[in-house]
mmCIF file of C-alpha atoms and ligand atoms in Angstrom:
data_model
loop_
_atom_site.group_PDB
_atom_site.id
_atom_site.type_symbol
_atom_site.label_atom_id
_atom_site.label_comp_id
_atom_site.label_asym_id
_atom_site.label_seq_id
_atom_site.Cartn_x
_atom_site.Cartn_y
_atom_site.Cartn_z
ATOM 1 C CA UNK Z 289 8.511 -19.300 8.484
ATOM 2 C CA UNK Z 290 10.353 -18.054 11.821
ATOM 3 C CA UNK Z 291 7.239 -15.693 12.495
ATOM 4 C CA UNK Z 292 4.714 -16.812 15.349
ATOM 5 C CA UNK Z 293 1.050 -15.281 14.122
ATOM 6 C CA UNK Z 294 -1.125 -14.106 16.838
ATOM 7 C CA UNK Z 295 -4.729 -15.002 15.907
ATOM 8 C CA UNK Z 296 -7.439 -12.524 16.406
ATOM 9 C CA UNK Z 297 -9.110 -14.364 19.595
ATOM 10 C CA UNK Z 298 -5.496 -14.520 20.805
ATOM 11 C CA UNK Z 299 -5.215 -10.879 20.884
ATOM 12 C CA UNK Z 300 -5.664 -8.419 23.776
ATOM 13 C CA UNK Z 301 -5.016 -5.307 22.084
ATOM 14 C CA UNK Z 302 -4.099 -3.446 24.932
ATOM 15 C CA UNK Z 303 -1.513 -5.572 26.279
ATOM 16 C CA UNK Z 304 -0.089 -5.674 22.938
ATOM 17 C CA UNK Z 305 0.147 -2.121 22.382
ATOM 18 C CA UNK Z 306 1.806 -1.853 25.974
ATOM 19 C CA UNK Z 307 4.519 -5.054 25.215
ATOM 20 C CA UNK Z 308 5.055 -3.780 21.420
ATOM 21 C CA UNK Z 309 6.043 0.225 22.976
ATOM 22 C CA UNK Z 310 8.360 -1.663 25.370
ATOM 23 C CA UNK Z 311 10.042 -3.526 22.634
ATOM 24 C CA UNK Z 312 10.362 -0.364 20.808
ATOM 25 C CA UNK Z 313 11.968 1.167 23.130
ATOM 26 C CA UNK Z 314 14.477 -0.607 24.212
ATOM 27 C CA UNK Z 315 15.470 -1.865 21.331
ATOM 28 C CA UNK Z 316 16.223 1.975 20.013
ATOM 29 C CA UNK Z 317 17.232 3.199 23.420
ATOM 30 C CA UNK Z 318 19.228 6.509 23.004
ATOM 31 C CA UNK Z 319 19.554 6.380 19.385
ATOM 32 C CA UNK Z 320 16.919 7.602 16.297
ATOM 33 C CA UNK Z 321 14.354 6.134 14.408
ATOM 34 C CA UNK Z 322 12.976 7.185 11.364
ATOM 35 C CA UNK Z 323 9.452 5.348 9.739
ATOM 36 C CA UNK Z 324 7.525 5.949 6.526
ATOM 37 C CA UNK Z 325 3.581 6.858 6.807
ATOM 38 C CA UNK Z 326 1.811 5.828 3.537
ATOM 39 C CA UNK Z 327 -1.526 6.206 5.261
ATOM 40 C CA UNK Z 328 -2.395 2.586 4.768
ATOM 41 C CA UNK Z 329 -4.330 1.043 7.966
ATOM 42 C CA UNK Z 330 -0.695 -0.718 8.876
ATOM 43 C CA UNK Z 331 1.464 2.415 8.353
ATOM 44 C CA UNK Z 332 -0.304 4.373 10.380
ATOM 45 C CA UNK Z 333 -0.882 2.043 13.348
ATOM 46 C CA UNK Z 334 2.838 1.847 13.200
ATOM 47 C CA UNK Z 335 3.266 5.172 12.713
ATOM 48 C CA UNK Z 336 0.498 5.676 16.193
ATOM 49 C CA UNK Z 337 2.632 3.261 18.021
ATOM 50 C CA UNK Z 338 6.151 4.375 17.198
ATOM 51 C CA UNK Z 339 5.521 7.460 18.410
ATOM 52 C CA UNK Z 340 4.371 6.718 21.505
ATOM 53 C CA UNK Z 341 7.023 4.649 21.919
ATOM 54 C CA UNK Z 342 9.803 7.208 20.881
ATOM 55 C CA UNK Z 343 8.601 10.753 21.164
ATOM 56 C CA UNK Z 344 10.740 12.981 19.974
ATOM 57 C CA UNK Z 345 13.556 10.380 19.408
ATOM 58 C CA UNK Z 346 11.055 9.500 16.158
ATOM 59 C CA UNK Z 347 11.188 11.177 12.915
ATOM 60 C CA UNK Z 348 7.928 10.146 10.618
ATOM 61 C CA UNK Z 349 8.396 10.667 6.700
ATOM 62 C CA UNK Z 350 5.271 10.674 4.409
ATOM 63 C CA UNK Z 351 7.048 9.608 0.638
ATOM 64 C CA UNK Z 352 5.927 11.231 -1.670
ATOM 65 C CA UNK Z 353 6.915 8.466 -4.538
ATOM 66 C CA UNK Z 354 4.352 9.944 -7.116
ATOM 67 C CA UNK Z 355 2.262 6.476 -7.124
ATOM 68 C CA UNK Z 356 -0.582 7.201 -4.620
ATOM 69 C CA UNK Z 357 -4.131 8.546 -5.143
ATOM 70 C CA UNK Z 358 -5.284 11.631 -5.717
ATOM 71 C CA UNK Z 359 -4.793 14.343 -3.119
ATOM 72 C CA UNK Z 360 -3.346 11.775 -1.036
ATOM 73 C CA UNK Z 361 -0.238 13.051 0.060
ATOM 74 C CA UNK Z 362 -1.703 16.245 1.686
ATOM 75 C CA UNK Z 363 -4.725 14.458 3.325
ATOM 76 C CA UNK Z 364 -2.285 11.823 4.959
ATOM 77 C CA UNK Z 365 0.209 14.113 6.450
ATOM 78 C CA UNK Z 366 -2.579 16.542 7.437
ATOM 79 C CA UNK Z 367 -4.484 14.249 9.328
ATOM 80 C CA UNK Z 368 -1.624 12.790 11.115
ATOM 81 C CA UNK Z 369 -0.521 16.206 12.351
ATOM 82 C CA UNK Z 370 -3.890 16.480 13.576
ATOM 83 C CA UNK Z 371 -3.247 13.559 15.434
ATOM 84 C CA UNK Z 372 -0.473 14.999 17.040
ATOM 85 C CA UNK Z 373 2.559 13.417 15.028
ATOM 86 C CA UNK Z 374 4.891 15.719 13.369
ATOM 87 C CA UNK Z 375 5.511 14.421 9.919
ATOM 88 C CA UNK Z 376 7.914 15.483 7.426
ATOM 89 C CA UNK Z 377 6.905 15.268 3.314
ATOM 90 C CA UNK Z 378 9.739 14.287 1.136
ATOM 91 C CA UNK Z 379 9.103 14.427 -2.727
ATOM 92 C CA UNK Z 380 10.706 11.500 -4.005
ATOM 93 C CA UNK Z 381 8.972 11.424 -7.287
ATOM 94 C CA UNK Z 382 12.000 11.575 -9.925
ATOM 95 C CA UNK Z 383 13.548 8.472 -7.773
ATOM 96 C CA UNK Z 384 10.689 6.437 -8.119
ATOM 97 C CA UNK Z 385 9.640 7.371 -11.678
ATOM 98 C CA UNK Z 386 13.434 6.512 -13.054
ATOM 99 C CA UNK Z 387 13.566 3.435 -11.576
ATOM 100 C CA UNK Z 388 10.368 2.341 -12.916
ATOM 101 C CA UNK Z 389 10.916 3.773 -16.748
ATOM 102 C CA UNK Z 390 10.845 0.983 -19.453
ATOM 103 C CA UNK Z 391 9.761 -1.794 -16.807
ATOM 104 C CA UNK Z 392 6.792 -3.879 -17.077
ATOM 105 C CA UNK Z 393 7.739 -7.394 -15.498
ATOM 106 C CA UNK Z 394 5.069 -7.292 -12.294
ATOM 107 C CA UNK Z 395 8.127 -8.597 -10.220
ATOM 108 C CA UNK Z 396 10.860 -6.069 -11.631
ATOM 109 C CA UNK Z 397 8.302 -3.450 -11.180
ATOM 110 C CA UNK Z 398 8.007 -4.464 -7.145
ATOM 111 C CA UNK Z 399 11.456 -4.970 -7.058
ATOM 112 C CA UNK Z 400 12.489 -1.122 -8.483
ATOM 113 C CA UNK Z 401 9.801 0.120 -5.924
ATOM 114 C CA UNK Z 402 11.682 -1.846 -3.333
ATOM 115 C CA UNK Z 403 15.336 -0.951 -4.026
ATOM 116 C CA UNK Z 404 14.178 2.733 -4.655
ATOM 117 C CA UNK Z 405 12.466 2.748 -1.376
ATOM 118 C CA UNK Z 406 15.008 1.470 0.767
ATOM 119 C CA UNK Z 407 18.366 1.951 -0.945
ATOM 120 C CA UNK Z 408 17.930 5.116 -2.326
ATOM 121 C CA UNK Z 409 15.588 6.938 -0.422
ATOM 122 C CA UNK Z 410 15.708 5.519 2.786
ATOM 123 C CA UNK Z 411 19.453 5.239 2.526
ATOM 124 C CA UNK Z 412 19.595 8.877 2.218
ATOM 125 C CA UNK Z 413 17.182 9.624 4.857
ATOM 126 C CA UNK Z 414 18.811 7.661 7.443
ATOM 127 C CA UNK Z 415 22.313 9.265 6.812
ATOM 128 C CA UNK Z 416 20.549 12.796 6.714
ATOM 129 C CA UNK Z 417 18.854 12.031 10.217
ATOM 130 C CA UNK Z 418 21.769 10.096 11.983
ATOM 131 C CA UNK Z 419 18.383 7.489 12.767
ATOM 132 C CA UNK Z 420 19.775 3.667 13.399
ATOM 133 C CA UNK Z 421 16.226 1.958 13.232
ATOM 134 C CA UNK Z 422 13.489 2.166 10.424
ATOM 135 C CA UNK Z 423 9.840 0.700 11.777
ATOM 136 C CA UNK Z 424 7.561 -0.174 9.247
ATOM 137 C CA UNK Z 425 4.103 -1.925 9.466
ATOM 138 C CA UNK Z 426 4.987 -4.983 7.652
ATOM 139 C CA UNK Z 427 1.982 -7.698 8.842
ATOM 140 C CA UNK Z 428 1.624 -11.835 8.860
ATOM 141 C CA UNK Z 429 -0.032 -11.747 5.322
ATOM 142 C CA UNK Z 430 2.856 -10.177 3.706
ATOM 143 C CA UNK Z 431 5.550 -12.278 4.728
ATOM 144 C CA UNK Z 432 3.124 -15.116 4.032
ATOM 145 C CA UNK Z 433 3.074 -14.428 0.282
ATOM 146 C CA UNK Z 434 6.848 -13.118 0.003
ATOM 147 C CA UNK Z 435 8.034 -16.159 1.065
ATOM 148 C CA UNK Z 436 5.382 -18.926 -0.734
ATOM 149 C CA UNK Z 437 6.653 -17.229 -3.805
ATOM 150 C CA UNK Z 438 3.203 -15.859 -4.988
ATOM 151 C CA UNK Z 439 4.277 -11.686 -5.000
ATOM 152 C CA UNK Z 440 7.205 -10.097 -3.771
ATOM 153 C CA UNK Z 441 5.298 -7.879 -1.130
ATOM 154 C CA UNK Z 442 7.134 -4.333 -1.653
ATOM 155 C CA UNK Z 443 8.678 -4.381 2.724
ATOM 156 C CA UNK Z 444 9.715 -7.766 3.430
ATOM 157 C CA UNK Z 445 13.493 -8.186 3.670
ATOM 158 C CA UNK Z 446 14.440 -10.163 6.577
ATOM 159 C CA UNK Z 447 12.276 -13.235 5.977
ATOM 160 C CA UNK Z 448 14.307 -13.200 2.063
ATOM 161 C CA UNK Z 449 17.115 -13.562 3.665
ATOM 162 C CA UNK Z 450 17.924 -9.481 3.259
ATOM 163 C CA UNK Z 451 20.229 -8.204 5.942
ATOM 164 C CA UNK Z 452 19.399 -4.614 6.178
ATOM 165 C CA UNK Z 453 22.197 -3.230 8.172
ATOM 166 C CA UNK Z 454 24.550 -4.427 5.836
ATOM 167 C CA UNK Z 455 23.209 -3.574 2.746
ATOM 168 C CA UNK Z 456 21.237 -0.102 3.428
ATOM 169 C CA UNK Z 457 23.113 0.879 6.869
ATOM 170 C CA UNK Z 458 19.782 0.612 9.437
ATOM 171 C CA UNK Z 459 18.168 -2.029 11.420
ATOM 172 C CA UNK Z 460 14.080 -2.570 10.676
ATOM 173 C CA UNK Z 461 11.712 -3.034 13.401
ATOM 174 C CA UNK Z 462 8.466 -4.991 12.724
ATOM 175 C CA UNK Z 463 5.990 -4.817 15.194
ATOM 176 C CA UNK Z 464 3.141 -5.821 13.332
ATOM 177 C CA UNK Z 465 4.259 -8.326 11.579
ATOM 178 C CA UNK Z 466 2.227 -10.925 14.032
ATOM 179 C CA UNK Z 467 -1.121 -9.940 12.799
ATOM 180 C CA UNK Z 468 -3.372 -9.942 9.985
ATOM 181 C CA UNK Z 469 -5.284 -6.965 8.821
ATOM 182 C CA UNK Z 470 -8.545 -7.618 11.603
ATOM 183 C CA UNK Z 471 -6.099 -7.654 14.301
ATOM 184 C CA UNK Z 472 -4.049 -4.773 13.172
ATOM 185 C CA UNK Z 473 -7.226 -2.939 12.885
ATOM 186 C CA UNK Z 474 -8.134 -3.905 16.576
ATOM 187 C CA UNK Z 475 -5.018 -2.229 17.916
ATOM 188 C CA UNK Z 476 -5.525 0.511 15.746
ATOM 189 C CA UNK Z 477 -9.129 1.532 17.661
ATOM 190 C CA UNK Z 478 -7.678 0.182 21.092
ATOM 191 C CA UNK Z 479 -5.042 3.300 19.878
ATOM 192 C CA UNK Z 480 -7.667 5.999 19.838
ATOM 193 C CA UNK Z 481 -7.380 6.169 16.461
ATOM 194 C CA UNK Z 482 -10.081 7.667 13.876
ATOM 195 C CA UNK Z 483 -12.353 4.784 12.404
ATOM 196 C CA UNK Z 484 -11.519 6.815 9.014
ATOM 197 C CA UNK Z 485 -8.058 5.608 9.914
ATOM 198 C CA UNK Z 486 -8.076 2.260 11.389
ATOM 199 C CA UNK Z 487 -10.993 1.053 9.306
ATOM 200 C CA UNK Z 488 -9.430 2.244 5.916
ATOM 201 C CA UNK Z 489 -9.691 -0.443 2.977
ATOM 202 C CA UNK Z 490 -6.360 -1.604 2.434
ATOM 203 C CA UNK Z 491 -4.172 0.490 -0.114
ATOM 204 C CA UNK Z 492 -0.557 -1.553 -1.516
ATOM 205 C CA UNK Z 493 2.812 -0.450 -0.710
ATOM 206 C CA UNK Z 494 3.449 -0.596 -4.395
ATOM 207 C CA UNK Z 495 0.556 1.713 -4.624
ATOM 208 C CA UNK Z 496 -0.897 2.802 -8.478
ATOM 209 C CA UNK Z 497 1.705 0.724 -9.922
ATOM 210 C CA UNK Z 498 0.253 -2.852 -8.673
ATOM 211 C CA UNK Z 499 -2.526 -1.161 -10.707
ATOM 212 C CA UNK Z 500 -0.821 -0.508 -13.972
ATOM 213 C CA UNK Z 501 -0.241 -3.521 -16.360
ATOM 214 C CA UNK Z 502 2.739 -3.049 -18.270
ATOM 215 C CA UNK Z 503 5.179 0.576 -17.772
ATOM 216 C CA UNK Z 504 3.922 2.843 -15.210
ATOM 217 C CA UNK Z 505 4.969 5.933 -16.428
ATOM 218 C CA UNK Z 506 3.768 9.243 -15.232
ATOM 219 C CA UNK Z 507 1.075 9.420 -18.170
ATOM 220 C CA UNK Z 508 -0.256 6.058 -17.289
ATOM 221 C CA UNK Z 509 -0.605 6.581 -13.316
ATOM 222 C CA UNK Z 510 -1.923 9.907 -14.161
ATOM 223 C CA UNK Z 511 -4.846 7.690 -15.645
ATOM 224 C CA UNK Z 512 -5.190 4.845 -13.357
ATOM 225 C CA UNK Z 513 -5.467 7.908 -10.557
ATOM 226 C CA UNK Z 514 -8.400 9.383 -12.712
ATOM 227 C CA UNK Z 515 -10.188 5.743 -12.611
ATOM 228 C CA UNK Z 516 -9.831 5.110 -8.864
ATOM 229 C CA UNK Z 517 -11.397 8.704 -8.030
ATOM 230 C CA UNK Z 518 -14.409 7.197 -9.728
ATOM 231 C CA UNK Z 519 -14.218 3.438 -8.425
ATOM 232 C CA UNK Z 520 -13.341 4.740 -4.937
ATOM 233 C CA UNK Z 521 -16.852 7.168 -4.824
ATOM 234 C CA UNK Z 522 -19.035 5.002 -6.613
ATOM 235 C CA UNK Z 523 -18.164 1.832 -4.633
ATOM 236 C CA UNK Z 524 -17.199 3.045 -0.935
ATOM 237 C CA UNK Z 525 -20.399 2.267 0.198
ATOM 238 C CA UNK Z 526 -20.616 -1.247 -1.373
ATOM 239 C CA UNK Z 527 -19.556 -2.535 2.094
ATOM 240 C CA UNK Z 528 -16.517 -4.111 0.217
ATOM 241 C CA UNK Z 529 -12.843 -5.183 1.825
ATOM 242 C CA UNK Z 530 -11.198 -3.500 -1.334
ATOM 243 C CA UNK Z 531 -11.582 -1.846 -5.001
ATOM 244 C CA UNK Z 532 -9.755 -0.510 -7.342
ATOM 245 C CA UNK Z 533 -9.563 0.237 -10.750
ATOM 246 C CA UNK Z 534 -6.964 -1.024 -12.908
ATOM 247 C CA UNK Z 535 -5.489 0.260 -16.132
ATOM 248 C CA UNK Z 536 -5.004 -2.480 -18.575
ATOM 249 C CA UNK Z 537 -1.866 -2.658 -21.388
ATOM 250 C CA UNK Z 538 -3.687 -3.942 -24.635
ATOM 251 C CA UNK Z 539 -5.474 -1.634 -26.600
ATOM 252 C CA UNK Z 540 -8.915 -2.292 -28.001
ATOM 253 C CA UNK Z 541 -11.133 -0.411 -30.853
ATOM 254 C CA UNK Z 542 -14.087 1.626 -29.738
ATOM 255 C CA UNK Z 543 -15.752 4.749 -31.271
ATOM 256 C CA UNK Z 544 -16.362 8.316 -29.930
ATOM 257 C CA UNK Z 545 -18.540 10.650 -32.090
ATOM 258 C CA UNK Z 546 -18.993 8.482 -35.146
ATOM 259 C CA UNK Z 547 -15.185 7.985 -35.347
ATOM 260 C CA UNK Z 548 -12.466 4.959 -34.471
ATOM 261 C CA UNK Z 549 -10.814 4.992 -31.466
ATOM 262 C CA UNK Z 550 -8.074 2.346 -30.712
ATOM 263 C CA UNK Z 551 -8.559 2.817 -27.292
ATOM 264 C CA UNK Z 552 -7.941 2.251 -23.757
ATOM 265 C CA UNK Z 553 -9.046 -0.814 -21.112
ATOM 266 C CA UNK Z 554 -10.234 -0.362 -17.575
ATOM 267 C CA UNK Z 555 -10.596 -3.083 -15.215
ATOM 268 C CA UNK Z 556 -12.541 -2.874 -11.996
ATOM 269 C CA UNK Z 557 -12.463 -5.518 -9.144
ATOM 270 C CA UNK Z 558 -13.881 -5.027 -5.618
ATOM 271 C CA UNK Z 559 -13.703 -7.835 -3.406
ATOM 272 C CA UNK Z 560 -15.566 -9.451 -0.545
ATOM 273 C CA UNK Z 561 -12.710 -10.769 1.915
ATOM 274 C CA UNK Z 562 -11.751 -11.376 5.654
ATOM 275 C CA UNK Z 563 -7.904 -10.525 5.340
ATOM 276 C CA UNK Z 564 -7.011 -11.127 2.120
ATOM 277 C CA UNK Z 565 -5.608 -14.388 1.988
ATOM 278 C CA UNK Z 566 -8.488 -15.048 -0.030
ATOM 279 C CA UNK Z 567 -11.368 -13.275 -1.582
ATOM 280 C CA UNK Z 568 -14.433 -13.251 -3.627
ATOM 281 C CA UNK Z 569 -15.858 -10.458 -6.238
ATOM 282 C CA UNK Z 570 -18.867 -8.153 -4.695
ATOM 283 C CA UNK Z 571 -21.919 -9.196 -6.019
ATOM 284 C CA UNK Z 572 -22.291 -6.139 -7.375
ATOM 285 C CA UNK Z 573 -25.987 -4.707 -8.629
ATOM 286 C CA UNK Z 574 -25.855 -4.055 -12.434
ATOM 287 C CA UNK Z 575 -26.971 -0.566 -12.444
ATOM 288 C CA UNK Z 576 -23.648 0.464 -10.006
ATOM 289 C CA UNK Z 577 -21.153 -1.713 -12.749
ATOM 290 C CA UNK Z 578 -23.463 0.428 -15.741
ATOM 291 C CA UNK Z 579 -22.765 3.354 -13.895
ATOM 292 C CA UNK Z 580 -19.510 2.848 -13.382
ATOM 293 C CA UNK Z 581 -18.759 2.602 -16.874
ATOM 294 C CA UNK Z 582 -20.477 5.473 -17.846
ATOM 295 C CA UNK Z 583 -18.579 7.403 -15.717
ATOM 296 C CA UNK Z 584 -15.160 5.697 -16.037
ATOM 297 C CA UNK Z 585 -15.396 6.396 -20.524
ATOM 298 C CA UNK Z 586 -16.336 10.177 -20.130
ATOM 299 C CA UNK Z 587 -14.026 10.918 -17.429
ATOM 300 C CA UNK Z 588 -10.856 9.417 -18.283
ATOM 301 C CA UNK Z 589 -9.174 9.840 -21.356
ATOM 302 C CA UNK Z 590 -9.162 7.281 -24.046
ATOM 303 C CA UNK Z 591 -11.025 4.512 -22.128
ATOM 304 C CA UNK Z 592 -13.515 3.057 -24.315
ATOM 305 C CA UNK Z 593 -13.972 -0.475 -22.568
ATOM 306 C CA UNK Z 594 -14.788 -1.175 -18.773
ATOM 307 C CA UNK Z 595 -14.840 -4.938 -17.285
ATOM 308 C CA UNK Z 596 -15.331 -6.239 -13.843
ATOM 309 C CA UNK Z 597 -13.565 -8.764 -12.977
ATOM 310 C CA UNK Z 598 -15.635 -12.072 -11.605
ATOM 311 C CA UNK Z 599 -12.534 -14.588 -11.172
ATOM 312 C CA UNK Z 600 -12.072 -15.379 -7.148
ATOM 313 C CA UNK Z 601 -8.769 -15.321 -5.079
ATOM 314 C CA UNK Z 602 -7.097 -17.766 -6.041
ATOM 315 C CA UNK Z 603 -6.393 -17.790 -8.652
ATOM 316 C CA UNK Z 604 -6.949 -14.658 -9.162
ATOM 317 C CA UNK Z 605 -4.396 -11.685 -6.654
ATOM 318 C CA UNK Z 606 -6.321 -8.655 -5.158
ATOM 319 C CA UNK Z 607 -3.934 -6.811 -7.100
ATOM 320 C CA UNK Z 608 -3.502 -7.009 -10.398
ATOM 321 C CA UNK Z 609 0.714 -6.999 -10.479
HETATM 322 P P1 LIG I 108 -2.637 -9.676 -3.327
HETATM 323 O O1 LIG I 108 -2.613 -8.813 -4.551
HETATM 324 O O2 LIG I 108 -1.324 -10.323 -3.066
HETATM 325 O O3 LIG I 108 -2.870 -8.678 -2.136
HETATM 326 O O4 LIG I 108 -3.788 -10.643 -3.325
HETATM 327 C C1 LIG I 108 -3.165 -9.044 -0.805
HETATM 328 C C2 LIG I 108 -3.294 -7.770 0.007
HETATM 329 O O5 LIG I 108 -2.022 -7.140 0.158
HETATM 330 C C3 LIG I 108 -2.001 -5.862 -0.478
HETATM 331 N N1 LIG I 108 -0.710 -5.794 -1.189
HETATM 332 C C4 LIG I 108 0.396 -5.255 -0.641
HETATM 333 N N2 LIG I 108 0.585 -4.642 0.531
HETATM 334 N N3 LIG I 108 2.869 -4.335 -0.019
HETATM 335 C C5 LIG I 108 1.826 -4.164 0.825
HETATM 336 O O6 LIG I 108 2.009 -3.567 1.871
HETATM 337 C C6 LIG I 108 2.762 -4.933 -1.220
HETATM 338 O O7 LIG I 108 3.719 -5.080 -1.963
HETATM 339 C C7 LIG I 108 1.443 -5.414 -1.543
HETATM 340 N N4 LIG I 108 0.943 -6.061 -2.631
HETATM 341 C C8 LIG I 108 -0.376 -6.287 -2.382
HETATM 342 C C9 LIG I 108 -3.207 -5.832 -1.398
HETATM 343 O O8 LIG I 108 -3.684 -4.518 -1.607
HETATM 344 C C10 LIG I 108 -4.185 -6.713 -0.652
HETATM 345 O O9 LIG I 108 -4.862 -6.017 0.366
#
């Protein structure tokens, strides 16, 4: 791997923020750039950084791919605006949902999310905007598992070999991809930052979908959205890296007033971890899991079993696809 990682006790934030808005610049000069805010800790660092780097000669796009959590959109954009940095909402949610339908290979899945992303969106929105460069907060861990073969993280290109400009007609700008997620969250306080923002548990580029075993269809994100509202407030103060709730494929029996119901699987993992490379489940108290699966069978439809999964990185992923 070409990529030299800058360890944490290596890293004067500062000085990196100062080199990284150099880079930026000069490398776009006169021309545009365009970059996509998912509201993830590394998005919007790059998003922070970008823009101080560029100005006006920056154009920030929040996708709206119809994957993320609920309310998310709106909260994302708004806060960055709040922040200062214009950014423009495209509904993308018919691209995304297309190239998904019928697939439920985890790697076909990442790879639709991938050419939808970049061919078809960002094609469009780079001719649209004249832009040359797209900067996107692609970081060490990524390109890390890309290229060992373990998951076919949703934004690396280059380090597969991918030449952008050739194939999608833009040149992509990385300038996180030195760090892990403590050091990306350094920069992102030494930024000015919220905490909200910069401290953020980590959310996948692939978003709902790495949570969805088997098609992610509208109907089935629709549910997986429903279970992370209630893993997200019953465990955000569990003082965990990540959790999630994930939406399983089989089907098991269960029984809802006195009747059958071949129904629905939810499984929930929250990890303890330093930056995910690897990870171990939250010892979690009982009454929270009981809880948990009170609330996740009455408030989404169909679920009738909960599990939480005890199975360490590795094996086991963070996410589940
Ligand atoms: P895994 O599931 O590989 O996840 O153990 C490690 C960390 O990376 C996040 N993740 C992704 N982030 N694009 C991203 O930007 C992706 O395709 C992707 N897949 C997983 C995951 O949430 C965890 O924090």
């Amino acid at each position: 791997m070409s990529v030299q990682e800058i360890k944490i006790g290596d890293l004067n934030p500062h000085a990196f923020i100062e080199e990284q808005c150099e880079l930026i610049s000069s490398q776009v000069g006169d021309s545009k750039a365009v970059n996509a805010l998912s509201g993830g800790v590394d998005s919007s660092v790059t998003t922070i950084l970008a823009h101080r780097a560029l100005g006006p000669r920056l154009i920030t796009y929040f996708i709206d791919n119809g994957l993320m959590r609920e309310g998310e959109p709106e909260s994302v954009v708004s806060a960055m605006r709040n922040l200062g940095v214009p950014v423009v909402l495209v509904d993308s949610r018919n691209d995304f949902f297309s190239a998904l339908r019928g697939k439920t290979d985890p790697e076909q899945k990442r790879q639709a999310i991938t050419d939808t992303f970049y061919e078809t969106v960002f094609g469009r929105l780079v001719r649209e905007s004249g832009a040359l460069y797209l900067l996107q907060g692609t970081i060490y861990t990524d390109v890390e598992e890309t290229v060992a073969g373990i998951k076919r993280q949703h934004n690396i290109l280059a380090q597969l070999g991918i030449d952008t400009e050739e194939l999608y007609g833009y040149k992509v700008i990385e300038p996180l991809i030195q760090l892990r997620k403590p050091g990306v969250r350094a920069v992102g306080k030494a930024l000015g930052m919220p905490e909200k923002m910069y401290n953020r548990p980590p959310f996948p580029g692939p978003a709902l979908v790495a949570r969805v075993i088997g098609e992610a269809n509208p109907e089935r994100i629709a549910l997986v959205r429903k279970a992370t509202v209630v893993v997200e407030e019953e465990l955000a103060g569990a003082g965990a890296f990540q959790y999630m709730a994930i939406l399983h494929e089989d089907r098991v029996t269960g029984m809802r007033g006195g009747k059958r119901e071949y129904g629905l699987q939810i499984e929930v993992r929250c990890w303890d971890s330093e930056d995910a490379v690897t990870a171990s489940p939250t010892p979690l108290p009982f009454d929270l899991l009981l809880k948990l699966a009170g609330r996740l069978t009455s408030e989404v439809p169909g679920v009738v079993s909960v599990t939480y999964n005890v199975a360490a990185k590795p094996p086991s992923t963070i996410e589940a696809i």
